[in-house]
Amino acid sequence: MSTFSETTAKITVSVEPAPIPEESDPKTGTFVFAYTIHIENNSDDSIQLLERHWLIESAGEQVDEVTGPGVVGVQPVLEPGQTFEYTSSAKIKDPVGAMKGSYVFRRKSGGMFTVQIPRFKLLYPELFN
């Protein structure tokens, strides 16, 4: 699959989605996808990821909204030049969907700011071949 990237305030978020066939069941309308997120701090300040906000679409309609502290149970601190990577998953009811969202970060020097997570497609390729 493709990699999707977006930069906000010198923070680059890249996403690489992939279907998980062994957890999916097209007969029951269950399509599971992994997505690996790579966050790169290209700013001159230390930052901490505090919150996440996701919008999940299935067949062109919003089906879920997820908000909460941190990612995968952590609120990572990234020094200038550092990166953080994690993998998570999402389940939708159709072979075609998408996700997009945002992170809220705090700068060590003070202030909070929002970084966009690029919209990325969730495509179950076995159904299109």
mmCIF file of N, CA and C in Angstrom:
data_model
loop_
_atom_site.group_PDB
_atom_site.id
_atom_site.type_symbol
_atom_site.label_atom_id
_atom_site.label_comp_id
_atom_site.label_asym_id
_atom_site.label_seq_id
_atom_site.Cartn_x
_atom_site.Cartn_y
_atom_site.Cartn_z
ATOM 1 N N MET A 1 0.841 -1.185 0.000
ATOM 2 C CA MET A 1 0.000 0.000 0.000
ATOM 3 C C MET A 1 0.886 1.248 0.000
ATOM 4 N N SER A 2 0.251 2.371 -0.111
ATOM 5 C CA SER A 2 0.952 3.644 -0.201
ATOM 6 C C SER A 2 1.252 4.214 1.175
ATOM 7 N N THR A 3 2.176 5.174 1.187
ATOM 8 C CA THR A 3 2.463 5.948 2.391
ATOM 9 C C THR A 3 1.873 7.338 2.197
ATOM 10 N N PHE A 4 1.222 7.844 3.230
ATOM 11 C CA PHE A 4 0.595 9.157 3.201
ATOM 12 C C PHE A 4 1.309 10.024 4.226
ATOM 13 N N SER A 5 1.678 11.274 3.844
ATOM 14 C CA SER A 5 2.428 12.153 4.748
ATOM 15 C C SER A 5 1.853 13.554 4.745
ATOM 16 N N GLU A 6 1.991 14.212 5.897
ATOM 17 C CA GLU A 6 1.602 15.615 6.031
ATOM 18 C C GLU A 6 2.482 16.258 7.097
ATOM 19 N N THR A 7 2.856 17.516 6.867
ATOM 20 C CA THR A 7 3.682 18.261 7.815
ATOM 21 C C THR A 7 2.904 19.463 8.331
ATOM 22 N N THR A 8 2.876 19.601 9.654
ATOM 23 C CA THR A 8 2.256 20.737 10.327
ATOM 24 C C THR A 8 3.246 21.241 11.366
ATOM 25 N N ALA A 9 3.563 22.525 11.337
ATOM 26 C CA ALA A 9 4.447 23.134 12.335
ATOM 27 C C ALA A 9 5.757 22.364 12.491
ATOM 28 N N LYS A 10 6.316 21.921 11.372
ATOM 29 C CA LYS A 10 7.586 21.191 11.320
ATOM 30 C C LYS A 10 7.528 19.793 11.950
ATOM 31 N N ILE A 11 6.320 19.278 12.122
ATOM 32 C CA ILE A 11 6.128 17.901 12.592
ATOM 33 C C ILE A 11 5.532 17.118 11.431
ATOM 34 N N THR A 12 6.245 16.082 10.971
ATOM 35 C CA THR A 12 5.773 15.282 9.850
ATOM 36 C C THR A 12 5.173 13.985 10.367
ATOM 37 N N VAL A 13 3.947 13.725 9.932
ATOM 38 C CA VAL A 13 3.248 12.482 10.266
ATOM 39 C C VAL A 13 3.086 11.695 8.973
ATOM 40 N N SER A 14 3.622 10.469 8.962
ATOM 41 C CA SER A 14 3.491 9.575 7.820
ATOM 42 C C SER A 14 2.732 8.330 8.262
ATOM 43 N N VAL A 15 1.882 7.831 7.366
ATOM 44 C CA VAL A 15 1.047 6.678 7.679
ATOM 45 C C VAL A 15 1.166 5.649 6.562
ATOM 46 N N GLU A 16 1.336 4.396 6.973
ATOM 47 C CA GLU A 16 1.353 3.292 6.013
ATOM 48 C C GLU A 16 0.310 2.258 6.441
ATOM 49 N N PRO A 17 -0.847 2.244 5.760
ATOM 50 C CA PRO A 17 -1.889 1.270 6.108
ATOM 51 C C PRO A 17 -1.684 -0.053 5.382
ATOM 52 N N ALA A 18 -2.212 -1.127 5.963
ATOM 53 C CA ALA A 18 -2.142 -2.444 5.340
ATOM 54 C C ALA A 18 -3.295 -3.304 5.853
ATOM 55 N N PRO A 19 -3.945 -4.071 4.972
ATOM 56 C CA PRO A 19 -5.012 -4.962 5.428
ATOM 57 C C PRO A 19 -4.434 -6.104 6.261
ATOM 58 N N ILE A 20 -5.255 -6.640 7.149
ATOM 59 C CA ILE A 20 -4.879 -7.814 7.946
ATOM 60 C C ILE A 20 -5.860 -8.925 7.585
ATOM 61 N N PRO A 21 -5.557 -9.683 6.538
ATOM 62 C CA PRO A 21 -6.496 -10.717 6.062
ATOM 63 C C PRO A 21 -6.847 -11.762 7.115
ATOM 64 N N GLU A 22 -5.873 -12.146 7.959
ATOM 65 C CA GLU A 22 -6.136 -13.205 8.942
ATOM 66 C C GLU A 22 -7.113 -12.775 10.033
ATOM 67 N N GLU A 23 -7.360 -11.465 10.189
ATOM 68 C CA GLU A 23 -8.333 -10.981 11.178
ATOM 69 C C GLU A 23 -9.617 -10.491 10.510
ATOM 70 N N SER A 24 -9.650 -10.501 9.185
ATOM 71 C CA SER A 24 -10.800 -10.022 8.432
ATOM 72 C C SER A 24 -11.675 -11.189 8.000
ATOM 73 N N ASP A 25 -12.960 -10.887 7.810
ATOM 74 C CA ASP A 25 -13.898 -11.887 7.308
ATOM 75 C C ASP A 25 -14.896 -11.195 6.380
ATOM 76 N N PRO A 26 -14.580 -11.128 5.089
ATOM 77 C CA PRO A 26 -15.465 -10.439 4.149
ATOM 78 C C PRO A 26 -16.907 -10.968 4.160
ATOM 79 N N LYS A 27 -17.108 -12.242 4.479
ATOM 80 C CA LYS A 27 -18.462 -12.810 4.494
ATOM 81 C C LYS A 27 -19.336 -12.165 5.554
ATOM 82 N N THR A 28 -18.725 -11.715 6.668
ATOM 83 C CA THR A 28 -19.489 -11.090 7.742
ATOM 84 C C THR A 28 -19.315 -9.566 7.763
ATOM 85 N N GLY A 29 -18.644 -9.022 6.761
ATOM 86 C CA GLY A 29 -18.453 -7.571 6.711
ATOM 87 C C GLY A 29 -17.471 -7.066 7.743
ATOM 88 N N THR A 30 -16.410 -7.808 7.954
ATOM 89 C CA THR A 30 -15.369 -7.411 8.895
ATOM 90 C C THR A 30 -14.063 -7.254 8.131
ATOM 91 N N PHE A 31 -13.547 -6.030 8.105
ATOM 92 C CA PHE A 31 -12.303 -5.730 7.400
ATOM 93 C C PHE A 31 -11.374 -5.012 8.376
ATOM 94 N N VAL A 32 -10.257 -5.655 8.699
ATOM 95 C CA VAL A 32 -9.333 -5.131 9.700
ATOM 96 C C VAL A 32 -8.064 -4.649 9.004
ATOM 97 N N PHE A 33 -7.610 -3.486 9.425
ATOM 98 C CA PHE A 33 -6.428 -2.862 8.840
ATOM 99 C C PHE A 33 -5.462 -2.449 9.934
ATOM 100 N N ALA A 34 -4.178 -2.651 9.678
ATOM 101 C CA ALA A 34 -3.128 -2.097 10.528
ATOM 102 C C ALA A 34 -2.692 -0.786 9.888
ATOM 103 N N TYR A 35 -2.212 0.118 10.716
ATOM 104 C CA TYR A 35 -1.602 1.332 10.180
ATOM 105 C C TYR A 35 -0.406 1.677 11.056
ATOM 106 N N THR A 36 0.713 1.921 10.389
ATOM 107 C CA THR A 36 1.934 2.302 11.091
ATOM 108 C C THR A 36 2.123 3.796 10.928
ATOM 109 N N ILE A 37 2.284 4.464 12.064
ATOM 110 C CA ILE A 37 2.448 5.922 12.109
ATOM 111 C C ILE A 37 3.900 6.231 12.439
ATOM 112 N N HIS A 38 4.461 7.153 11.692
ATOM 113 C CA HIS A 38 5.831 7.622 11.903
ATOM 114 C C HIS A 38 5.738 9.134 12.120
ATOM 115 N N ILE A 39 6.153 9.606 13.308
ATOM 116 C CA ILE A 39 6.107 11.031 13.657
ATOM 117 C C ILE A 39 7.536 11.536 13.757
ATOM 118 N N GLU A 40 7.836 12.591 13.035
ATOM 119 C CA GLU A 40 9.188 13.148 13.013
ATOM 120 C C GLU A 40 9.162 14.604 13.465
ATOM 121 N N ASN A 41 9.965 14.905 14.491
ATOM 122 C CA ASN A 41 10.051 16.268 15.026
ATOM 123 C C ASN A 41 11.168 17.018 14.312
ATOM 124 N N ASN A 42 10.801 17.850 13.353
ATOM 125 C CA ASN A 42 11.769 18.674 12.634
ATOM 126 C C ASN A 42 11.838 20.097 13.180
ATOM 127 N N SER A 43 11.230 20.317 14.340
ATOM 128 C CA SER A 43 11.241 21.647 14.948
ATOM 129 C C SER A 43 12.494 21.804 15.818
ATOM 130 N N ASP A 44 12.643 22.982 16.392
ATOM 131 C CA ASP A 44 13.777 23.269 17.274
ATOM 132 C C ASP A 44 13.418 23.107 18.743
ATOM 133 N N ASP A 45 12.265 22.515 19.029
ATOM 134 C CA ASP A 45 11.774 22.413 20.395
ATOM 135 C C ASP A 45 11.426 20.964 20.721
ATOM 136 N N SER A 46 11.541 20.589 21.989
ATOM 137 C CA SER A 46 11.042 19.295 22.453
ATOM 138 C C SER A 46 9.524 19.372 22.493
ATOM 139 N N ILE A 47 8.881 18.271 22.113
ATOM 140 C CA ILE A 47 7.420 18.228 22.103
ATOM 141 C C ILE A 47 6.940 16.945 22.749
ATOM 142 N N GLN A 48 5.714 16.992 23.274
ATOM 143 C CA GLN A 48 5.099 15.796 23.841
ATOM 144 C C GLN A 48 3.719 15.616 23.236
ATOM 145 N N LEU A 49 3.448 14.418 22.747
ATOM 146 C CA LEU A 49 2.136 14.085 22.199
ATOM 147 C C LEU A 49 1.188 13.831 23.365
ATOM 148 N N LEU A 50 0.134 14.643 23.467
ATOM 149 C CA LEU A 50 -0.793 14.537 24.583
ATOM 150 C C LEU A 50 -2.079 13.795 24.237
ATOM 151 N N GLU A 51 -2.659 14.091 23.049
ATOM 152 C CA GLU A 51 -3.973 13.546 22.703
ATOM 153 C C GLU A 51 -4.034 13.154 21.243
ATOM 154 N N ARG A 52 -4.983 12.269 20.933
ATOM 155 C CA ARG A 52 -5.254 11.878 19.552
ATOM 156 C C ARG A 52 -6.736 12.059 19.271
ATOM 157 N N HIS A 53 -7.042 12.298 18.003
ATOM 158 C CA HIS A 53 -8.428 12.417 17.547
ATOM 159 C C HIS A 53 -8.508 11.786 16.161
ATOM 160 N N TRP A 54 -9.337 10.758 16.016
ATOM 161 C CA TRP A 54 -9.480 10.037 14.748
ATOM 162 C C TRP A 54 -10.911 10.092 14.268
ATOM 163 N N LEU A 55 -11.073 10.207 12.939
ATOM 164 C CA LEU A 55 -12.362 10.019 12.276
ATOM 165 C C LEU A 55 -12.176 8.833 11.333
ATOM 166 N N ILE A 56 -13.054 7.834 11.455
ATOM 167 C CA ILE A 56 -12.944 6.609 10.670
ATOM 168 C C ILE A 56 -14.159 6.513 9.749
ATOM 169 N N GLU A 57 -13.889 6.287 8.456
ATOM 170 C CA GLU A 57 -14.940 6.173 7.453
ATOM 171 C C GLU A 57 -14.987 4.744 6.913
ATOM 172 N N SER A 58 -16.202 4.309 6.584
ATOM 173 C CA SER A 58 -16.409 3.026 5.921
ATOM 174 C C SER A 58 -17.445 3.260 4.837
ATOM 175 N N ALA A 59 -17.117 2.889 3.596
ATOM 176 C CA ALA A 59 -18.004 3.085 2.442
ATOM 177 C C ALA A 59 -18.421 4.555 2.304
ATOM 178 N N GLY A 60 -17.505 5.464 2.597
ATOM 179 C CA GLY A 60 -17.764 6.888 2.402
ATOM 180 C C GLY A 60 -18.530 7.579 3.516
ATOM 181 N N GLU A 61 -18.872 6.867 4.569
ATOM 182 C CA GLU A 61 -19.601 7.468 5.686
ATOM 183 C C GLU A 61 -18.794 7.359 6.968
ATOM 184 N N GLN A 62 -18.862 8.408 7.797
ATOM 185 C CA GLN A 62 -18.165 8.354 9.083
ATOM 186 C C GLN A 62 -18.841 7.324 9.965
ATOM 187 N N VAL A 63 -18.050 6.381 10.488
ATOM 188 C CA VAL A 63 -18.609 5.312 11.314
ATOM 189 C C VAL A 63 -18.090 5.335 12.746
ATOM 190 N N ASP A 64 -17.006 6.077 12.980
ATOM 191 C CA ASP A 64 -16.463 6.101 14.335
ATOM 192 C C ASP A 64 -15.621 7.351 14.528
ATOM 193 N N GLU A 65 -15.579 7.801 15.766
ATOM 194 C CA GLU A 65 -14.721 8.911 16.176
ATOM 195 C C GLU A 65 -14.029 8.467 17.454
ATOM 196 N N VAL A 66 -12.696 8.570 17.464
ATOM 197 C CA VAL A 66 -11.918 8.097 18.598
ATOM 198 C C VAL A 66 -11.081 9.262 19.124
ATOM 199 N N THR A 67 -11.196 9.527 20.417
ATOM 200 C CA THR A 67 -10.361 10.543 21.056
ATOM 201 C C THR A 67 -9.794 9.951 22.337
ATOM 202 N N GLY A 68 -8.665 10.492 22.765
ATOM 203 C CA GLY A 68 -8.111 10.012 24.012
ATOM 204 C C GLY A 68 -6.690 10.477 24.215
ATOM 205 N N PRO A 69 -6.160 10.175 25.385
ATOM 206 C CA PRO A 69 -4.785 10.590 25.696
ATOM 207 C C PRO A 69 -3.759 9.729 24.963
ATOM 208 N N GLY A 70 -2.729 10.369 24.441
ATOM 209 C CA GLY A 70 -1.591 9.668 23.855
ATOM 210 C C GLY A 70 -1.945 8.713 22.741
ATOM 211 N N VAL A 71 -1.006 7.806 22.483
ATOM 212 C CA VAL A 71 -1.167 6.759 21.467
ATOM 213 C C VAL A 71 -0.614 5.467 22.028
ATOM 214 N N VAL A 72 -1.259 4.363 21.753
ATOM 215 C CA VAL A 72 -0.885 3.030 22.232
ATOM 216 C C VAL A 72 -0.406 3.046 23.690
ATOM 217 N N GLY A 73 -1.112 3.812 24.523
ATOM 218 C CA GLY A 73 -0.826 3.831 25.952
ATOM 219 C C GLY A 73 0.326 4.712 26.409
ATOM 220 N N VAL A 74 0.898 5.508 25.523
ATOM 221 C CA VAL A 74 2.017 6.387 25.896
ATOM 222 C C VAL A 74 1.774 7.804 25.386
ATOM 223 N N GLN A 75 2.462 8.740 26.006
ATOM 224 C CA GLN A 75 2.481 10.136 25.580
ATOM 225 C C GLN A 75 3.943 10.501 25.328
ATOM 226 N N PRO A 76 4.457 10.097 24.168
ATOM 227 C CA PRO A 76 5.894 10.202 23.920
ATOM 228 C C PRO A 76 6.401 11.649 23.835
ATOM 229 N N VAL A 77 7.645 11.826 24.285
ATOM 230 C CA VAL A 77 8.361 13.097 24.147
ATOM 231 C C VAL A 77 9.361 12.923 23.005
ATOM 232 N N LEU A 78 9.365 13.869 22.095
ATOM 233 C CA LEU A 78 10.297 13.834 20.969
ATOM 234 C C LEU A 78 11.182 15.069 21.028
ATOM 235 N N GLU A 79 12.464 14.826 21.145
ATOM 236 C CA GLU A 79 13.441 15.916 21.094
ATOM 237 C C GLU A 79 13.602 16.344 19.630
ATOM 238 N N PRO A 80 14.165 17.532 19.373
ATOM 239 C CA PRO A 80 14.390 17.941 17.985
ATOM 240 C C PRO A 80 15.165 16.865 17.219
ATOM 241 N N GLY A 81 14.665 16.521 16.036
ATOM 242 C CA GLY A 81 15.312 15.512 15.202
ATOM 243 C C GLY A 81 14.898 14.082 15.504
ATOM 244 N N GLN A 82 14.187 13.847 16.590
ATOM 245 C CA GLN A 82 13.787 12.485 16.950
ATOM 246 C C GLN A 82 12.513 12.066 16.229
ATOM 247 N N THR A 83 12.332 10.740 16.164
ATOM 248 C CA THR A 83 11.125 10.174 15.585
ATOM 249 C C THR A 83 10.483 9.205 16.571
ATOM 250 N N PHE A 84 9.201 8.953 16.357
ATOM 251 C CA PHE A 84 8.462 7.975 17.145
ATOM 252 C C PHE A 84 7.584 7.210 16.169
ATOM 253 N N GLU A 85 7.542 5.887 16.334
ATOM 254 C CA GLU A 85 6.748 5.059 15.436
ATOM 255 C C GLU A 85 5.912 4.086 16.252
ATOM 256 N N TYR A 86 4.685 3.867 15.802
ATOM 257 C CA TYR A 86 3.841 2.866 16.439
ATOM 258 C C TYR A 86 2.890 2.282 15.402
ATOM 259 N N THR A 87 2.332 1.130 15.726
ATOM 260 C CA THR A 87 1.357 0.481 14.862
ATOM 261 C C THR A 87 0.093 0.218 15.661
ATOM 262 N N SER A 88 -1.032 0.503 15.030
ATOM 263 C CA SER A 88 -2.330 0.235 15.637
ATOM 264 C C SER A 88 -3.228 -0.368 14.566
ATOM 265 N N SER A 89 -4.518 -0.516 14.868
ATOM 266 C CA SER A 89 -5.413 -1.124 13.894
ATOM 267 C C SER A 89 -6.806 -0.521 13.982
ATOM 268 N N ALA A 90 -7.572 -0.772 12.935
ATOM 269 C CA ALA A 90 -8.965 -0.325 12.873
ATOM 270 C C ALA A 90 -9.782 -1.385 12.153
ATOM 271 N N LYS A 91 -11.065 -1.471 12.534
ATOM 272 C CA LYS A 91 -11.975 -2.432 11.908
ATOM 273 C C LYS A 91 -13.124 -1.646 11.286
ATOM 274 N N ILE A 92 -13.419 -1.954 10.004
ATOM 275 C CA ILE A 92 -14.545 -1.326 9.334
ATOM 276 C C ILE A 92 -15.431 -2.410 8.737
ATOM 277 N N LYS A 93 -16.603 -2.001 8.203
ATOM 278 C CA LYS A 93 -17.594 -2.976 7.718
ATOM 279 C C LYS A 93 -17.611 -3.136 6.212
ATOM 280 N N ASP A 94 -16.763 -2.395 5.514
ATOM 281 C CA ASP A 94 -16.725 -2.443 4.054
ATOM 282 C C ASP A 94 -15.275 -2.587 3.604
ATOM 283 N N PRO A 95 -15.053 -3.052 2.366
ATOM 284 C CA PRO A 95 -13.673 -3.205 1.882
ATOM 285 C C PRO A 95 -12.984 -1.896 1.541
ATOM 286 N N VAL A 96 -13.736 -0.782 1.595
ATOM 287 C CA VAL A 96 -13.173 0.536 1.282
ATOM 288 C C VAL A 96 -13.506 1.490 2.417
ATOM 289 N N GLY A 97 -12.476 2.144 2.933
ATOM 290 C CA GLY A 97 -12.677 3.124 3.986
ATOM 291 C C GLY A 97 -11.535 4.115 4.003
ATOM 292 N N ALA A 98 -11.518 4.932 5.037
ATOM 293 C CA ALA A 98 -10.452 5.926 5.176
ATOM 294 C C ALA A 98 -10.390 6.373 6.630
ATOM 295 N N MET A 99 -9.251 6.959 6.987
ATOM 296 C CA MET A 99 -9.079 7.537 8.319
ATOM 297 C C MET A 99 -8.352 8.868 8.174
ATOM 298 N N LYS A 100 -8.600 9.754 9.110
ATOM 299 C CA LYS A 100 -7.857 11.004 9.214
ATOM 300 C C LYS A 100 -7.963 11.451 10.655
ATOM 301 N N GLY A 101 -7.134 12.412 11.030
ATOM 302 C CA GLY A 101 -7.210 12.858 12.408
ATOM 303 C C GLY A 101 -6.207 13.931 12.739
ATOM 304 N N SER A 102 -5.950 14.032 14.046
ATOM 305 C CA SER A 102 -5.005 15.033 14.520
ATOM 306 C C SER A 102 -4.443 14.611 15.873
ATOM 307 N N TYR A 103 -3.286 15.188 16.184
ATOM 308 C CA TYR A 103 -2.648 15.022 17.494
ATOM 309 C C TYR A 103 -2.526 16.392 18.133
ATOM 310 N N VAL A 104 -2.636 16.429 19.449
ATOM 311 C CA VAL A 104 -2.349 17.647 20.204
ATOM 312 C C VAL A 104 -1.004 17.447 20.889
ATOM 313 N N PHE A 105 -0.095 18.374 20.654
ATOM 314 C CA PHE A 105 1.235 18.352 21.247
ATOM 315 C C PHE A 105 1.415 19.546 22.175
ATOM 316 N N ARG A 106 2.349 19.386 23.128
ATOM 317 C CA ARG A 106 2.781 20.496 23.987
ATOM 318 C C ARG A 106 4.256 20.737 23.724
ATOM 319 N N ARG A 107 4.618 22.007 23.524
ATOM 320 C CA ARG A 107 6.022 22.378 23.369
ATOM 321 C C ARG A 107 6.670 22.519 24.743
ATOM 322 N N LYS A 108 7.921 22.117 24.862
ATOM 323 C CA LYS A 108 8.656 22.285 26.114
ATOM 324 C C LYS A 108 8.765 23.760 26.466
ATOM 325 N N SER A 109 8.900 24.611 25.441
ATOM 326 C CA SER A 109 9.017 26.054 25.670
ATOM 327 C C SER A 109 7.681 26.702 26.023
ATOM 328 N N GLY A 110 6.602 25.919 25.944
ATOM 329 C CA GLY A 110 5.283 26.418 26.314
ATOM 330 C C GLY A 110 4.316 26.435 25.145
ATOM 331 N N GLY A 111 3.082 26.195 25.432
ATOM 332 C CA GLY A 111 2.037 26.240 24.416
ATOM 333 C C GLY A 111 1.708 24.888 23.829
ATOM 334 N N MET A 112 0.457 24.774 23.409
ATOM 335 C CA MET A 112 -0.005 23.549 22.782
ATOM 336 C C MET A 112 -0.335 23.856 21.330
ATOM 337 N N PHE A 113 -0.258 22.821 20.482
ATOM 338 C CA PHE A 113 -0.580 22.989 19.075
ATOM 339 C C PHE A 113 -1.087 21.673 18.513
ATOM 340 N N THR A 114 -1.805 21.777 17.395
ATOM 341 C CA THR A 114 -2.421 20.612 16.757
ATOM 342 C C THR A 114 -1.679 20.272 15.475
ATOM 343 N N VAL A 115 -1.431 18.980 15.278
ATOM 344 C CA VAL A 115 -0.766 18.470 14.084
ATOM 345 C C VAL A 115 -1.753 17.563 13.350
ATOM 346 N N GLN A 116 -1.888 17.774 12.044
ATOM 347 C CA GLN A 116 -2.812 16.976 11.243
ATOM 348 C C GLN A 116 -2.220 15.600 10.913
ATOM 349 N N ILE A 117 -3.073 14.591 10.965
ATOM 350 C CA ILE A 117 -2.739 13.253 10.480
ATOM 351 C C ILE A 117 -3.360 13.172 9.088
ATOM 352 N N PRO A 118 -2.574 12.861 8.062
ATOM 353 C CA PRO A 118 -3.141 12.872 6.713
ATOM 354 C C PRO A 118 -4.248 11.842 6.540
ATOM 355 N N ARG A 119 -5.216 12.185 5.701
ATOM 356 C CA ARG A 119 -6.268 11.228 5.365
ATOM 357 C C ARG A 119 -5.621 10.101 4.558
ATOM 358 N N PHE A 120 -5.913 8.864 4.955
ATOM 359 C CA PHE A 120 -5.375 7.726 4.225
ATOM 360 C C PHE A 120 -6.477 6.713 3.958
ATOM 361 N N LYS A 121 -6.319 6.000 2.848
ATOM 362 C CA LYS A 121 -7.319 5.041 2.411
ATOM 363 C C LYS A 121 -7.088 3.670 3.041
ATOM 364 N N LEU A 122 -8.190 2.992 3.303
ATOM 365 C CA LEU A 122 -8.171 1.610 3.759
ATOM 366 C C LEU A 122 -8.817 0.800 2.644
ATOM 367 N N LEU A 123 -8.011 0.034 1.936
ATOM 368 C CA LEU A 123 -8.501 -0.740 0.792
ATOM 369 C C LEU A 123 -8.160 -2.200 0.983
ATOM 370 N N TYR A 124 -9.160 -3.037 0.864
ATOM 371 C CA TYR A 124 -8.955 -4.475 0.982
ATOM 372 C C TYR A 124 -8.714 -5.027 -0.426
ATOM 373 N N PRO A 125 -7.436 -5.162 -0.836
ATOM 374 C CA PRO A 125 -7.110 -5.421 -2.242
ATOM 375 C C PRO A 125 -7.592 -6.761 -2.786
ATOM 376 N N GLU A 126 -7.728 -7.767 -1.954
ATOM 377 C CA GLU A 126 -8.131 -9.077 -2.451
ATOM 378 C C GLU A 126 -9.489 -9.022 -3.161
ATOM 379 N N LEU A 127 -10.349 -8.059 -2.799
ATOM 380 C CA LEU A 127 -11.652 -7.956 -3.414
ATOM 381 C C LEU A 127 -11.607 -7.214 -4.738
ATOM 382 N N PHE A 128 -10.478 -6.573 -5.037
ATOM 383 C CA PHE A 128 -10.366 -5.792 -6.268
ATOM 384 C C PHE A 128 -9.530 -6.494 -7.326
ATOM 385 N N ASN A 129 -9.003 -7.654 -7.030
ATOM 386 C CA ASN A 129 -8.160 -8.378 -7.994
ATOM 387 C C ASN A 129 -8.963 -9.361 -8.808
#
